[in-house]
């Protein structure tokens, strides 16, 4: 009998622990499939927020942010679409927030920033922020090009947290050239996807008065932002970078840009919705 029990334990150890209830099998690294993913028309207002955090404080800021705020925004009708550490800027934290309309932006921001969650934690968070004014107020270029709304990270099945690498290619456009530029850039964006990148949004500056002036937004011109997701650094370096460099040179030479395109590389925080998911 003892030999039988010992054999059972040995077999269990060899096979590994069973997958958590409801999680995909057999790979322990497997992540939720690309399901329930859309480019919805719900979030027509997107804040692309790039913060500078006090030196050495970014990991603390991310931990506080992810612990307290995503569900607070969601319950008010907005959504933290993704939050990231910015590569090449050790104190850079970037996140995207979506609202259904400009009216909803004013309502939700008022409810949050004058509400109990922010009041309880604002001193700790503000003490870590050097600058929070680098914000692009954007809208989807087309109805179906909004930021992908991915499922929340599953704390049971996605034990490693959010995976992949997110990129933002930012183009400073001359006034009135949005549609023309979008047509000229379409082949480059198609090439990114053909190389295995996943488009996560195509956004343009929203021409609207800031209806919550307590949160400044940039007013320095017109921008178009392409968002994409890479599986890993190898795909980024091998497949995406050469195409992005070529596209940047070509599009800069068309005379529609005010400055060279900016490429921002973003590592998803542990709970970031915007991330790489398995097929």
mmCIF file of C-alpha atoms in Angstrom:
data_model
loop_
_atom_site.group_PDB
_atom_site.id
_atom_site.type_symbol
_atom_site.label_atom_id
_atom_site.label_comp_id
_atom_site.label_asym_id
_atom_site.label_seq_id
_atom_site.Cartn_x
_atom_site.Cartn_y
_atom_site.Cartn_z
ATOM 1 C CA UNK A 1 0.000 0.000 0.000
ATOM 2 C CA UNK A 2 2.784 2.398 0.912
ATOM 3 C CA UNK A 3 4.555 1.545 -2.339
ATOM 4 C CA UNK A 4 1.362 2.333 -4.267
ATOM 5 C CA UNK A 5 0.953 5.730 -2.579
ATOM 6 C CA UNK A 6 4.606 6.566 -3.149
ATOM 7 C CA UNK A 7 4.191 5.607 -6.791
ATOM 8 C CA UNK A 8 1.212 7.925 -7.138
ATOM 9 C CA UNK A 9 3.176 10.844 -5.706
ATOM 10 C CA UNK A 10 6.128 10.059 -7.979
ATOM 11 C CA UNK A 11 3.878 9.918 -11.054
ATOM 12 C CA UNK A 12 2.254 13.223 -10.073
ATOM 13 C CA UNK A 13 5.649 14.870 -9.720
ATOM 14 C CA UNK A 14 6.717 13.556 -13.137
ATOM 15 C CA UNK A 15 3.566 14.758 -14.863
ATOM 16 C CA UNK A 16 3.459 18.066 -13.054
ATOM 17 C CA UNK A 17 0.600 19.689 -11.227
ATOM 18 C CA UNK A 18 -2.750 19.715 -13.045
ATOM 19 C CA UNK A 19 -3.688 22.960 -14.763
ATOM 20 C CA UNK A 20 -5.741 25.419 -12.780
ATOM 21 C CA UNK A 21 -9.468 24.982 -13.177
ATOM 22 C CA UNK A 22 -10.612 26.589 -16.427
ATOM 23 C CA UNK A 23 -7.085 27.302 -17.718
ATOM 24 C CA UNK A 24 -5.873 26.004 -21.070
ATOM 25 C CA UNK A 25 -3.675 22.903 -21.151
ATOM 26 C CA UNK A 26 -1.172 21.404 -21.551
ATOM 27 C CA UNK A 27 1.462 24.166 -21.633
ATOM 28 C CA UNK A 28 2.038 26.027 -18.386
ATOM 29 C CA UNK A 29 3.079 29.034 -20.478
ATOM 30 C CA UNK A 30 -0.055 29.050 -22.596
ATOM 31 C CA UNK A 31 -2.049 32.267 -22.457
ATOM 32 C CA UNK A 32 -5.695 32.970 -23.268
ATOM 33 C CA UNK A 33 -6.543 32.752 -26.942
ATOM 34 C CA UNK A 34 -7.205 35.845 -29.046
ATOM 35 C CA UNK A 35 -10.888 35.916 -28.235
ATOM 36 C CA UNK A 36 -13.372 38.604 -27.271
ATOM 37 C CA UNK A 37 -11.070 41.100 -28.949
ATOM 38 C CA UNK A 38 -12.480 43.988 -30.928
ATOM 39 C CA UNK A 39 -11.809 47.428 -32.307
ATOM 40 C CA UNK A 40 -15.010 48.838 -30.835
ATOM 41 C CA UNK A 41 -16.705 52.114 -31.537
ATOM 42 C CA UNK A 42 -17.342 52.535 -27.829
ATOM 43 C CA UNK A 43 -14.131 54.359 -26.959
ATOM 44 C CA UNK A 44 -14.030 57.310 -29.327
ATOM 45 C CA UNK A 45 -11.748 59.371 -27.072
ATOM 46 C CA UNK A 46 -8.280 58.071 -26.217
ATOM 47 C CA UNK A 47 -5.723 59.676 -23.919
ATOM 48 C CA UNK A 48 -2.159 58.628 -24.763
ATOM 49 C CA UNK A 49 -0.482 59.590 -21.499
ATOM 50 C CA UNK A 50 3.329 59.646 -21.080
ATOM 51 C CA UNK A 51 4.581 60.390 -17.562
ATOM 52 C CA UNK A 52 8.018 61.109 -16.179
ATOM 53 C CA UNK A 53 8.467 59.421 -12.818
ATOM 54 C CA UNK A 54 11.018 60.333 -10.165
ATOM 55 C CA UNK A 55 14.324 58.560 -10.674
ATOM 56 C CA UNK A 56 14.159 55.025 -9.336
ATOM 57 C CA UNK A 57 10.437 55.240 -8.573
ATOM 58 C CA UNK A 58 8.853 53.733 -11.679
ATOM 59 C CA UNK A 59 8.377 50.192 -10.340
ATOM 60 C CA UNK A 60 6.672 51.579 -7.231
ATOM 61 C CA UNK A 61 4.449 53.826 -9.339
ATOM 62 C CA UNK A 62 3.415 50.906 -11.555
ATOM 63 C CA UNK A 63 2.614 48.741 -8.534
ATOM 64 C CA UNK A 64 0.429 51.437 -6.994
ATOM 65 C CA UNK A 65 -1.276 52.244 -10.300
ATOM 66 C CA UNK A 66 -2.142 48.640 -11.092
ATOM 67 C CA UNK A 67 -3.304 47.911 -7.562
ATOM 68 C CA UNK A 68 -5.733 50.797 -7.210
ATOM 69 C CA UNK A 69 -6.901 52.286 -10.505
ATOM 70 C CA UNK A 70 -7.895 49.982 -13.428
ATOM 71 C CA UNK A 71 -11.154 48.778 -11.872
ATOM 72 C CA UNK A 72 -11.918 52.246 -10.530
ATOM 73 C CA UNK A 73 -11.876 53.646 -14.085
ATOM 74 C CA UNK A 74 -13.829 50.697 -15.437
ATOM 75 C CA UNK A 75 -16.637 51.070 -12.913
ATOM 76 C CA UNK A 76 -17.030 54.705 -13.972
ATOM 77 C CA UNK A 77 -17.382 53.788 -17.669
ATOM 78 C CA UNK A 78 -13.810 54.429 -18.856
ATOM 79 C CA UNK A 79 -11.060 51.877 -19.371
ATOM 80 C CA UNK A 80 -7.330 51.662 -18.751
ATOM 81 C CA UNK A 81 -6.531 50.095 -22.124
ATOM 82 C CA UNK A 82 -2.900 49.392 -21.307
ATOM 83 C CA UNK A 83 -0.037 50.553 -19.107
ATOM 84 C CA UNK A 84 3.663 50.271 -19.869
ATOM 85 C CA UNK A 85 7.270 50.996 -19.017
ATOM 86 C CA UNK A 86 8.905 52.988 -21.804
ATOM 87 C CA UNK A 87 12.165 51.606 -23.146
ATOM 88 C CA UNK A 88 15.049 54.012 -23.497
ATOM 89 C CA UNK A 89 13.574 56.133 -20.726
ATOM 90 C CA UNK A 90 14.134 54.490 -17.363
ATOM 91 C CA UNK A 91 11.666 56.870 -15.708
ATOM 92 C CA UNK A 92 8.988 56.788 -18.415
ATOM 93 C CA UNK A 93 5.520 55.368 -17.724
ATOM 94 C CA UNK A 94 2.916 55.366 -20.503
ATOM 95 C CA UNK A 95 -0.733 54.427 -20.376
ATOM 96 C CA UNK A 96 -3.827 54.676 -22.543
ATOM 97 C CA UNK A 97 -7.269 55.534 -21.233
ATOM 98 C CA UNK A 98 -10.464 55.288 -23.274
ATOM 99 C CA UNK A 99 -13.742 57.196 -22.969
ATOM 100 C CA UNK A 100 -16.936 56.767 -24.972
ATOM 101 C CA UNK A 101 -17.191 60.498 -25.762
ATOM 102 C CA UNK A 102 -15.839 63.891 -24.749
ATOM 103 C CA UNK A 103 -18.851 64.413 -22.498
ATOM 104 C CA UNK A 104 -18.098 61.094 -20.806
ATOM 105 C CA UNK A 105 -14.469 62.149 -20.407
ATOM 106 C CA UNK A 106 -15.501 65.169 -18.345
ATOM 107 C CA UNK A 107 -17.987 63.164 -16.286
ATOM 108 C CA UNK A 108 -15.665 60.232 -15.572
ATOM 109 C CA UNK A 109 -12.626 62.365 -14.795
ATOM 110 C CA UNK A 110 -14.653 64.520 -12.428
ATOM 111 C CA UNK A 111 -16.019 61.456 -10.662
ATOM 112 C CA UNK A 112 -12.582 59.879 -10.349
ATOM 113 C CA UNK A 113 -10.383 62.831 -9.434
ATOM 114 C CA UNK A 114 -12.895 64.193 -6.930
ATOM 115 C CA UNK A 115 -13.768 60.714 -5.683
ATOM 116 C CA UNK A 116 -12.578 58.573 -2.759
ATOM 117 C CA UNK A 117 -10.069 56.310 -4.537
ATOM 118 C CA UNK A 118 -7.938 59.151 -5.888
ATOM 119 C CA UNK A 119 -8.269 61.181 -2.698
ATOM 120 C CA UNK A 120 -6.916 58.273 -0.673
ATOM 121 C CA UNK A 121 -3.899 57.584 -2.899
ATOM 122 C CA UNK A 122 -3.130 60.849 -4.705
ATOM 123 C CA UNK A 123 -0.415 62.070 -2.338
ATOM 124 C CA UNK A 124 1.593 58.879 -2.702
ATOM 125 C CA UNK A 125 1.224 58.861 -6.487
ATOM 126 C CA UNK A 126 1.785 62.597 -7.030
ATOM 127 C CA UNK A 127 4.951 62.406 -4.960
ATOM 128 C CA UNK A 128 6.346 59.998 -7.565
ATOM 129 C CA UNK A 129 5.376 62.015 -10.665
ATOM 130 C CA UNK A 130 7.726 64.594 -12.143
ATOM 131 C CA UNK A 131 5.574 65.459 -15.167
ATOM 132 C CA UNK A 132 2.186 64.236 -16.411
ATOM 133 C CA UNK A 133 1.410 66.828 -19.109
ATOM 134 C CA UNK A 134 2.723 64.920 -22.141
ATOM 135 C CA UNK A 135 -0.726 63.747 -23.250
ATOM 136 C CA UNK A 136 -2.110 63.295 -26.750
ATOM 137 C CA UNK A 137 -5.903 63.498 -26.961
ATOM 138 C CA UNK A 138 -6.820 61.156 -29.806
ATOM 139 C CA UNK A 139 -9.690 59.496 -31.644
ATOM 140 C CA UNK A 140 -9.793 56.476 -33.966
ATOM 141 C CA UNK A 141 -8.956 57.520 -37.522
ATOM 142 C CA UNK A 142 -11.821 55.314 -38.659
ATOM 143 C CA UNK A 143 -14.689 53.668 -36.842
ATOM 144 C CA UNK A 144 -12.947 50.278 -36.831
ATOM 145 C CA UNK A 145 -9.428 51.512 -35.964
ATOM 146 C CA UNK A 146 -9.886 52.126 -32.248
ATOM 147 C CA UNK A 147 -7.554 50.660 -29.651
ATOM 148 C CA UNK A 148 -8.040 46.908 -29.258
ATOM 149 C CA UNK A 149 -9.973 46.161 -26.083
ATOM 150 C CA UNK A 150 -8.430 42.953 -24.793
ATOM 151 C CA UNK A 151 -9.661 40.888 -21.847
ATOM 152 C CA UNK A 152 -8.263 41.751 -18.443
ATOM 153 C CA UNK A 153 -5.203 39.728 -17.456
ATOM 154 C CA UNK A 154 -6.325 36.487 -15.823
ATOM 155 C CA UNK A 155 -4.586 36.277 -12.426
ATOM 156 C CA UNK A 156 -5.005 32.478 -12.315
ATOM 157 C CA UNK A 157 -4.078 31.474 -15.871
ATOM 158 C CA UNK A 158 -1.677 34.281 -16.832
ATOM 159 C CA UNK A 159 0.652 33.811 -13.898
ATOM 160 C CA UNK A 160 3.532 35.457 -15.765
ATOM 161 C CA UNK A 161 1.549 38.630 -16.334
ATOM 162 C CA UNK A 162 1.141 40.480 -19.627
ATOM 163 C CA UNK A 163 3.456 39.350 -22.437
ATOM 164 C CA UNK A 164 4.767 40.825 -25.673
ATOM 165 C CA UNK A 165 5.978 44.276 -26.676
ATOM 166 C CA UNK A 166 3.800 47.212 -27.709
ATOM 167 C CA UNK A 167 5.009 49.856 -30.160
ATOM 168 C CA UNK A 168 3.686 53.321 -30.920
ATOM 169 C CA UNK A 169 4.831 55.030 -34.115
ATOM 170 C CA UNK A 170 3.958 58.723 -33.795
ATOM 171 C CA UNK A 171 3.758 60.962 -36.857
ATOM 172 C CA UNK A 172 3.604 64.774 -36.521
ATOM 173 C CA UNK A 173 1.457 65.840 -39.488
ATOM 174 C CA UNK A 174 1.004 69.116 -41.256
ATOM 175 C CA UNK A 175 -2.508 70.515 -40.932
ATOM 176 C CA UNK A 176 -5.092 69.095 -43.293
ATOM 177 C CA UNK A 177 -3.026 66.137 -44.490
ATOM 178 C CA UNK A 178 -4.478 63.326 -42.354
ATOM 179 C CA UNK A 179 -6.340 61.353 -45.022
ATOM 180 C CA UNK A 180 -3.606 61.815 -47.607
ATOM 181 C CA UNK A 181 -0.944 60.696 -45.163
ATOM 182 C CA UNK A 182 -3.037 57.718 -44.029
ATOM 183 C CA UNK A 183 -3.349 56.561 -47.642
ATOM 184 C CA UNK A 184 0.377 56.916 -48.237
ATOM 185 C CA UNK A 185 1.205 55.097 -44.992
ATOM 186 C CA UNK A 186 -1.293 52.259 -45.525
ATOM 187 C CA UNK A 187 1.205 50.045 -47.376
ATOM 188 C CA UNK A 188 3.724 50.398 -44.535
ATOM 189 C CA UNK A 189 1.111 49.520 -41.919
ATOM 190 C CA UNK A 190 0.018 46.531 -44.010
ATOM 191 C CA UNK A 191 3.652 45.411 -44.198
ATOM 192 C CA UNK A 192 3.942 45.499 -40.405
ATOM 193 C CA UNK A 193 0.992 43.144 -40.122
ATOM 194 C CA UNK A 194 2.254 40.877 -42.903
ATOM 195 C CA UNK A 195 5.469 40.528 -40.870
ATOM 196 C CA UNK A 196 3.478 39.251 -37.888
ATOM 197 C CA UNK A 197 2.816 42.450 -35.957
ATOM 198 C CA UNK A 198 -0.742 42.955 -34.727
ATOM 199 C CA UNK A 199 -2.274 46.354 -35.283
ATOM 200 C CA UNK A 200 -3.810 47.586 -32.034
ATOM 201 C CA UNK A 201 -5.030 51.002 -33.141
ATOM 202 C CA UNK A 202 -4.746 53.783 -35.694
ATOM 203 C CA UNK A 203 -5.437 57.103 -34.018
ATOM 204 C CA UNK A 204 -5.380 60.790 -34.864
ATOM 205 C CA UNK A 205 -5.498 63.996 -32.825
ATOM 206 C CA UNK A 206 -9.005 64.822 -31.609
ATOM 207 C CA UNK A 207 -9.842 68.409 -32.475
ATOM 208 C CA UNK A 208 -11.845 69.324 -29.371
ATOM 209 C CA UNK A 209 -11.541 71.720 -26.469
ATOM 210 C CA UNK A 210 -10.116 70.159 -23.329
ATOM 211 C CA UNK A 211 -13.250 69.832 -21.184
ATOM 212 C CA UNK A 212 -11.319 68.743 -18.072
ATOM 213 C CA UNK A 213 -8.548 71.375 -17.926
ATOM 214 C CA UNK A 214 -7.225 70.017 -14.639
ATOM 215 C CA UNK A 215 -5.559 67.410 -16.893
ATOM 216 C CA UNK A 216 -3.621 69.271 -19.614
ATOM 217 C CA UNK A 217 -3.295 67.849 -23.128
ATOM 218 C CA UNK A 218 -0.872 68.782 -25.892
ATOM 219 C CA UNK A 219 -1.897 71.488 -28.327
ATOM 220 C CA UNK A 220 1.256 71.515 -30.463
ATOM 221 C CA UNK A 221 -0.284 70.211 -33.672
ATOM 222 C CA UNK A 222 -1.747 67.251 -35.475
ATOM 223 C CA UNK A 223 -0.560 63.688 -34.816
ATOM 224 C CA UNK A 224 -1.282 60.231 -36.170
ATOM 225 C CA UNK A 225 -0.377 57.231 -34.009
ATOM 226 C CA UNK A 226 -0.017 53.620 -35.167
ATOM 227 C CA UNK A 227 -0.159 51.090 -32.328
ATOM 228 C CA UNK A 228 1.082 47.534 -32.744
ATOM 229 C CA UNK A 229 1.950 44.458 -30.710
ATOM 230 C CA UNK A 230 4.974 42.197 -31.202
ATOM 231 C CA UNK A 231 5.236 38.694 -29.827
ATOM 232 C CA UNK A 232 8.749 39.245 -28.469
ATOM 233 C CA UNK A 233 12.027 41.122 -28.946
ATOM 234 C CA UNK A 234 13.160 38.776 -31.706
ATOM 235 C CA UNK A 235 10.132 39.609 -33.836
ATOM 236 C CA UNK A 236 10.592 43.273 -33.059
ATOM 237 C CA UNK A 237 14.244 43.354 -34.054
ATOM 238 C CA UNK A 238 14.123 40.957 -36.993
ATOM 239 C CA UNK A 239 10.797 41.774 -38.616
ATOM 240 C CA UNK A 240 9.550 45.146 -37.427
ATOM 241 C CA UNK A 241 12.520 47.491 -37.022
ATOM 242 C CA UNK A 242 13.754 47.246 -40.638
ATOM 243 C CA UNK A 243 10.241 47.939 -41.942
ATOM 244 C CA UNK A 244 9.671 50.818 -39.504
ATOM 245 C CA UNK A 245 13.009 52.444 -40.422
ATOM 246 C CA UNK A 246 12.214 52.171 -44.116
ATOM 247 C CA UNK A 247 8.706 53.542 -43.642
ATOM 248 C CA UNK A 248 9.957 56.446 -41.526
ATOM 249 C CA UNK A 249 12.439 57.485 -44.219
ATOM 250 C CA UNK A 250 9.914 57.140 -47.017
ATOM 251 C CA UNK A 251 7.063 58.940 -45.257
ATOM 252 C CA UNK A 252 9.327 61.734 -44.016
ATOM 253 C CA UNK A 253 10.295 62.389 -47.633
ATOM 254 C CA UNK A 254 6.713 62.908 -48.788
ATOM 255 C CA UNK A 255 6.524 66.407 -47.316
ATOM 256 C CA UNK A 256 3.514 65.739 -45.091
ATOM 257 C CA UNK A 257 5.357 65.589 -41.750
ATOM 258 C CA UNK A 258 6.487 68.396 -39.461
ATOM 259 C CA UNK A 259 9.295 66.295 -37.976
ATOM 260 C CA UNK A 260 10.774 62.819 -38.098
ATOM 261 C CA UNK A 261 8.480 60.011 -36.857
ATOM 262 C CA UNK A 262 8.942 58.934 -33.245
ATOM 263 C CA UNK A 263 9.030 55.243 -32.341
ATOM 264 C CA UNK A 264 8.129 54.436 -28.737
ATOM 265 C CA UNK A 265 8.780 50.905 -27.457
ATOM 266 C CA UNK A 266 6.589 49.882 -24.534
ATOM 267 C CA UNK A 267 6.888 46.895 -22.204
ATOM 268 C CA UNK A 268 3.471 45.955 -20.785
ATOM 269 C CA UNK A 269 3.067 46.157 -17.043
ATOM 270 C CA UNK A 270 1.892 42.968 -15.372
ATOM 271 C CA UNK A 271 -1.832 43.781 -15.660
ATOM 272 C CA UNK A 272 -1.826 45.631 -18.984
ATOM 273 C CA UNK A 273 -4.800 44.701 -21.170
ATOM 274 C CA UNK A 274 -2.883 45.620 -24.306
ATOM 275 C CA UNK A 275 -0.447 42.742 -24.721
ATOM 276 C CA UNK A 276 0.368 39.706 -26.881
ATOM 277 C CA UNK A 277 -2.154 36.885 -26.637
ATOM 278 C CA UNK A 278 -1.866 33.427 -28.158
ATOM 279 C CA UNK A 279 -3.891 32.676 -31.274
#
